[in-house]
Tab-separated table of C-alpha atoms in Angstrom:
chain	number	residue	atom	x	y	z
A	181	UNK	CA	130.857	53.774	95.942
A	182	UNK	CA	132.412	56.764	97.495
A	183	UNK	CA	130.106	59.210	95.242
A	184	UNK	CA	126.796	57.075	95.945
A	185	UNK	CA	127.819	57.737	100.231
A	186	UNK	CA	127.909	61.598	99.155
A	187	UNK	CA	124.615	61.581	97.400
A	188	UNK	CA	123.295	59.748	100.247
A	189	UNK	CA	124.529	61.604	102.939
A	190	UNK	CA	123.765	64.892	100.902
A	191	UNK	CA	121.015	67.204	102.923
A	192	UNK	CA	118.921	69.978	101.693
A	193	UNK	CA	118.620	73.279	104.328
A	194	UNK	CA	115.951	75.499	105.431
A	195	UNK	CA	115.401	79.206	105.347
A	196	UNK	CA	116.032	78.347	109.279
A	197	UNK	CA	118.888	76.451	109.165
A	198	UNK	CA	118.016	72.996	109.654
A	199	UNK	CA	118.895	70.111	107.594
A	200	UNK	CA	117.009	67.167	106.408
A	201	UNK	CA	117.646	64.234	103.932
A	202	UNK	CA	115.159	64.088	100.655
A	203	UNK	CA	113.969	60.594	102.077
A	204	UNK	CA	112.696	62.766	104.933
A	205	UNK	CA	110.021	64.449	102.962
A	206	UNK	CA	108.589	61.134	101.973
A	207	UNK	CA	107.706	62.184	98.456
A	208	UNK	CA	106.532	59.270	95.821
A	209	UNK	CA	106.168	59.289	92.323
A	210	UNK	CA	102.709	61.384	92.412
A	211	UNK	CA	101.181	64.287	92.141
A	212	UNK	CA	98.916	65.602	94.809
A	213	UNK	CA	96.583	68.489	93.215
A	214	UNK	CA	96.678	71.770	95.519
A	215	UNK	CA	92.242	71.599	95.593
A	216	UNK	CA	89.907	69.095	95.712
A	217	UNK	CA	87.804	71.091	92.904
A	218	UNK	CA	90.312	68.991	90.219
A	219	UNK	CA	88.266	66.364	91.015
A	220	UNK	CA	91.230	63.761	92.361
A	221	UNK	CA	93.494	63.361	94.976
A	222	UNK	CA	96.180	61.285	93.595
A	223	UNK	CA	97.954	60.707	90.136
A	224	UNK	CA	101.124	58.617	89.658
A	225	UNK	CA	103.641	59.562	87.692
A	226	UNK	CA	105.077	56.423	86.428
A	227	UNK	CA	102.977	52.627	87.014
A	228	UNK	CA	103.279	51.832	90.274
A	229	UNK	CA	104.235	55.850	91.253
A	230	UNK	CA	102.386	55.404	94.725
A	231	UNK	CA	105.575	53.100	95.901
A	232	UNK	CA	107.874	54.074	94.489
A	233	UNK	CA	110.080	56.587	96.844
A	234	UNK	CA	112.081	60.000	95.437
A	235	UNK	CA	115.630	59.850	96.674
A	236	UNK	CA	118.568	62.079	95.257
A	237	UNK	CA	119.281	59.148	92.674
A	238	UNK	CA	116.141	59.528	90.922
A	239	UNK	CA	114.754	63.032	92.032
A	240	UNK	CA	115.306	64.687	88.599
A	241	UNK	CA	113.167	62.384	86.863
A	242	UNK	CA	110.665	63.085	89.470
A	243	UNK	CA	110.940	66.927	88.457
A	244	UNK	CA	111.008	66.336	85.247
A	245	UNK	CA	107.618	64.176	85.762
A	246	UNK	CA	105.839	66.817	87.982
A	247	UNK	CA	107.476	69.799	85.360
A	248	UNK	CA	105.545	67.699	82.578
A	249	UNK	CA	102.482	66.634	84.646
A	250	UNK	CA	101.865	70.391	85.601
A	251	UNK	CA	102.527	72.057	82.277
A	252	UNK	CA	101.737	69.263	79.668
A	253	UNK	CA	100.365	66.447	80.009
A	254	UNK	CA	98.114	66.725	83.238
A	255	UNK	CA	96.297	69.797	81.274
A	256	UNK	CA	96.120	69.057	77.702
A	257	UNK	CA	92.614	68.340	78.090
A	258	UNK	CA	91.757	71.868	79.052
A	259	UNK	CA	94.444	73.271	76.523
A	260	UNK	CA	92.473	71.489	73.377
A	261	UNK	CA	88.612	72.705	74.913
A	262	UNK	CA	90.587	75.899	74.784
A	263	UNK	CA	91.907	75.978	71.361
A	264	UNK	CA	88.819	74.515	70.164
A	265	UNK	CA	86.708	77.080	72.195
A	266	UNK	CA	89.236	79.594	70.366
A	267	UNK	CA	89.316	78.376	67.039
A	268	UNK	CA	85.276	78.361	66.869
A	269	UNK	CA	85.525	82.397	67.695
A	270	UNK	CA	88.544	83.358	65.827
A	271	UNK	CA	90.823	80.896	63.485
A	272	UNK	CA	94.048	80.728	64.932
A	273	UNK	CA	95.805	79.885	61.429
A	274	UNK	CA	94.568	83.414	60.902
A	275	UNK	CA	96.786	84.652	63.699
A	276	UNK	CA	99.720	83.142	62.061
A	277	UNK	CA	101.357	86.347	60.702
A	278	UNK	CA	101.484	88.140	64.041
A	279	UNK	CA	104.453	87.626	66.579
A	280	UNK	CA	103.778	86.393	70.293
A	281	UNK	CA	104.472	89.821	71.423
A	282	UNK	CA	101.748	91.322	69.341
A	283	UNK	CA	99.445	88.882	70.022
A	284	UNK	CA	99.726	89.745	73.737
A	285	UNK	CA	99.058	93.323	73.190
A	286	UNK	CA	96.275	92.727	70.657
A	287	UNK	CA	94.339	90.308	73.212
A	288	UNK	CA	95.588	91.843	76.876
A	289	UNK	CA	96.348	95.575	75.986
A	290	UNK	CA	99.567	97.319	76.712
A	291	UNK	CA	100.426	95.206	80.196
A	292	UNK	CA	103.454	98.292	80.786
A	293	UNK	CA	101.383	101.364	79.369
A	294	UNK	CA	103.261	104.142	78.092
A	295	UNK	CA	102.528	107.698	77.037
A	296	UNK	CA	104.234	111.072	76.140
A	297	UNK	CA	103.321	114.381	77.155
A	298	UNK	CA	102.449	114.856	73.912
A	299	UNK	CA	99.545	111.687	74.803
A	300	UNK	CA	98.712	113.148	77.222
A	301	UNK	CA	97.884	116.728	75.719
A	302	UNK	CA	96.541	115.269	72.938
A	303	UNK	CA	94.305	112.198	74.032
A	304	UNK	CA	92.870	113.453	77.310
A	305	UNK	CA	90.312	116.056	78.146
A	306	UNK	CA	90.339	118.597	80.748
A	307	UNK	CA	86.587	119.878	81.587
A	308	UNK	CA	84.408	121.415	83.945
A	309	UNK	CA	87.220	124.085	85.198
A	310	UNK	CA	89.973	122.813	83.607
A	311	UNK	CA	91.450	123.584	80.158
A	312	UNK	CA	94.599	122.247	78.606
A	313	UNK	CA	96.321	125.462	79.848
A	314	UNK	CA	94.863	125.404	83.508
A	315	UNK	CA	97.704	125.462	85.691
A	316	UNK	CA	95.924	122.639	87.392
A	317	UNK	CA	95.886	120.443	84.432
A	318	UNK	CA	99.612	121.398	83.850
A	319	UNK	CA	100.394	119.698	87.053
A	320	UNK	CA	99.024	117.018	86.708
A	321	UNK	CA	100.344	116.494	83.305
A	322	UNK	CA	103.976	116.246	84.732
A	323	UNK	CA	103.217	114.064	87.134
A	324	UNK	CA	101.819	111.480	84.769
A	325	UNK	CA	104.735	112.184	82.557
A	326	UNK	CA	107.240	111.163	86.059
A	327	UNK	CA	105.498	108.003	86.674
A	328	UNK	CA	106.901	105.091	86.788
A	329	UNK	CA	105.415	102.086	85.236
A	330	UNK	CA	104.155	100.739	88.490
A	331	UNK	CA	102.651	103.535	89.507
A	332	UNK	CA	100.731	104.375	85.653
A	333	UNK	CA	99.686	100.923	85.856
A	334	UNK	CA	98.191	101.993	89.577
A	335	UNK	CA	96.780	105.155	87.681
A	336	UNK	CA	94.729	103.258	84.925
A	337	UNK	CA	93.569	101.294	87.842
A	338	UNK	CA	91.697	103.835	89.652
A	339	UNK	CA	90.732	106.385	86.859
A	340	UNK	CA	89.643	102.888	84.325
A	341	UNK	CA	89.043	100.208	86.660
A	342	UNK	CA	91.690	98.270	84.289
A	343	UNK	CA	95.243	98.314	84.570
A	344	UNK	CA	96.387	97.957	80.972
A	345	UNK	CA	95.552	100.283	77.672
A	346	UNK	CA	94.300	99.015	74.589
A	347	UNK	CA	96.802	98.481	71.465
A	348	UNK	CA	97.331	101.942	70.205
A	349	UNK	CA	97.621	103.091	74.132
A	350	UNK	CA	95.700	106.490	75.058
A	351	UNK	CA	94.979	107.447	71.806
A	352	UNK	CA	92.440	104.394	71.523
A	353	UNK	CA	91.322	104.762	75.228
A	354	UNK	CA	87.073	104.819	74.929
A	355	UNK	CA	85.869	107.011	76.508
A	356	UNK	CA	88.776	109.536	76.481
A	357	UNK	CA	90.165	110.214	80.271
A	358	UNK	CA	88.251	113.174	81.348
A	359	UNK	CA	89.650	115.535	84.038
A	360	UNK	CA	87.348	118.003	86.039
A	361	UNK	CA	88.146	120.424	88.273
A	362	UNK	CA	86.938	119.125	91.822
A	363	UNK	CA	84.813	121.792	93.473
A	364	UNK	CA	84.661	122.375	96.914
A	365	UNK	CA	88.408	121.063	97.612
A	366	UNK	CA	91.368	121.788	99.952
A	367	UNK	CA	94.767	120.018	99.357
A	368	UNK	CA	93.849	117.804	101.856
A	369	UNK	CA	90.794	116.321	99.513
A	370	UNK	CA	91.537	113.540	97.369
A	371	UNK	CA	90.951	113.194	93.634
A	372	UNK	CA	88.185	111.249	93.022
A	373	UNK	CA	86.869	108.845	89.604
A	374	UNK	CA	84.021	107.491	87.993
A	375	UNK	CA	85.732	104.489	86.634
A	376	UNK	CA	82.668	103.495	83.924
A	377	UNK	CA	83.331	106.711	82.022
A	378	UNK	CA	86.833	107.488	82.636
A	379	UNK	CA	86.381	110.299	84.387
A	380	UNK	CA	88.772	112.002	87.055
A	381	UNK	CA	87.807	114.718	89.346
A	382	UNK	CA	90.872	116.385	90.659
A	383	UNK	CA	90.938	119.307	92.920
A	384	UNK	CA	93.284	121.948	92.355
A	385	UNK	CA	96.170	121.406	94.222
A	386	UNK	CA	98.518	124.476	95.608
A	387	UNK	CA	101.702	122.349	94.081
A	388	UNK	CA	102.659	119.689	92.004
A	389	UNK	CA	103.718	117.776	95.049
A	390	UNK	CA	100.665	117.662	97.198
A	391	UNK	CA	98.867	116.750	93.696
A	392	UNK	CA	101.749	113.603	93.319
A	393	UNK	CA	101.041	112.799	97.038
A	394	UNK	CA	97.413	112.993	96.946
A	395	UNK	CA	97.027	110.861	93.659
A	396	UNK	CA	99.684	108.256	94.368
A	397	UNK	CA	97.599	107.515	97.732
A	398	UNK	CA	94.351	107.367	95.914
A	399	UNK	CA	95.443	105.196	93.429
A	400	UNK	CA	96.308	102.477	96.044
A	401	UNK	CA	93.223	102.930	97.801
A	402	UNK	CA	91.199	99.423	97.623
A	403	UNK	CA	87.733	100.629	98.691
A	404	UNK	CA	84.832	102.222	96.994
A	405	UNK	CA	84.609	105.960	99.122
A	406	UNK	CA	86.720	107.652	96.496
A	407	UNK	CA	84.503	106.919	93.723
């Protein structure tokens, strides 16, 4: 009896500070869908879900329910149109020999993209002004080489329009990332990209800092005036 008058009494805080009971959020054994575009407003969880009350006796069933509901049960529906949509295209006992991990980069690309120096030098190509010894080039080189992940993801972004590489990473990059010397520029001028073709026109900066500054503000420009 005395643990039941614990559980009972037992209150759940906000990021504010205040306290409340679970009864006080007046949750049932249903699930309300977060749109109307699912097509229903209610499902219960269990017969007779609509009256039947979470308290801290029962509320882990009720997560378990909603846990289920949300990654099981309530879409396995759309997960069979979806294996059957994907077995029509590609036979996914075929698939069977590669890992989860390769499967992800063979259908999403490299979702943390990497590269070497040596990448870089080799699978990129400076143009128009630039040469792979162009001091210009050079310093832009060692910038890529500093980034972190966040920030090549950010780079693919603006110079590819995509923020992932293919499996294989820049060496299987179609067209090949194309850096041209950006005429007309000042080191207050920002590089600028064709994102259809890859293409990166980069002005040539008086140091590899005011190139890092430039390019790591570009890169998290949203709008279209850079293209």
């Amino acid at each position: 009896m005395e643990k039941t008058r614990k559980l009972d009494e037992l209150k759940v805080a906000t990021v504010s500070g205040e306290e409340f009971s679970l009864q006080d959020l007046c949750l049932s054994f249903t699930f309300n869908p977060s749109s109307t575009v699912y097509g229903y407003e209610e499902v219960e969880l269990v017969p007779g879900g609509a009256e039947t009350m979470v308290d801290i006796h029962n509320v882990e069933e009720y997560i378990q329910l909603v846990t289920d509901f949300c990654m099981h049960s309530g879409i396995q529906s759309q997960l069979d149109a979806f294996t059957d949509g994907f077995n029509s295209v590609f036979p996914m006992e075929k698939l069977h020999s590669f890992s989860p991990s390769e499967l992800v980069v063979m259908l999403c690309g490299e979702q943390c993209p990497q590269w070497t120096r040596e990448d870089i030098m080799q699978y990129t190509e400076p143009k128009l002004g630039f040469t792979k010894d162009s001091p210009g080039f050079l310093k832009l080189v060692n910038v890529l080489v500093d980034m972190n992940a966040d920030e090549r993801k950010a780079f693919l972004q603006f110079t590819t329009g995509c923020s992932s590489l293919p499996p294989g990473g820049l060496a299987n990059l179609h067209p090949r990332l194309t850096i041209v010397k950006k005429s007309d520029s000042t080191d207050c001028t920002y590089p600028s990209v064709n994102t259809c073709v890859h293409y990166l026109k980069l002005p040539d900066y008086s140091s590899e800092e005011v190139l890092r500054q430039r390019l790591s503000h570009a890169t998290i420009e949203k709008g279209f005036h850079l293209n």
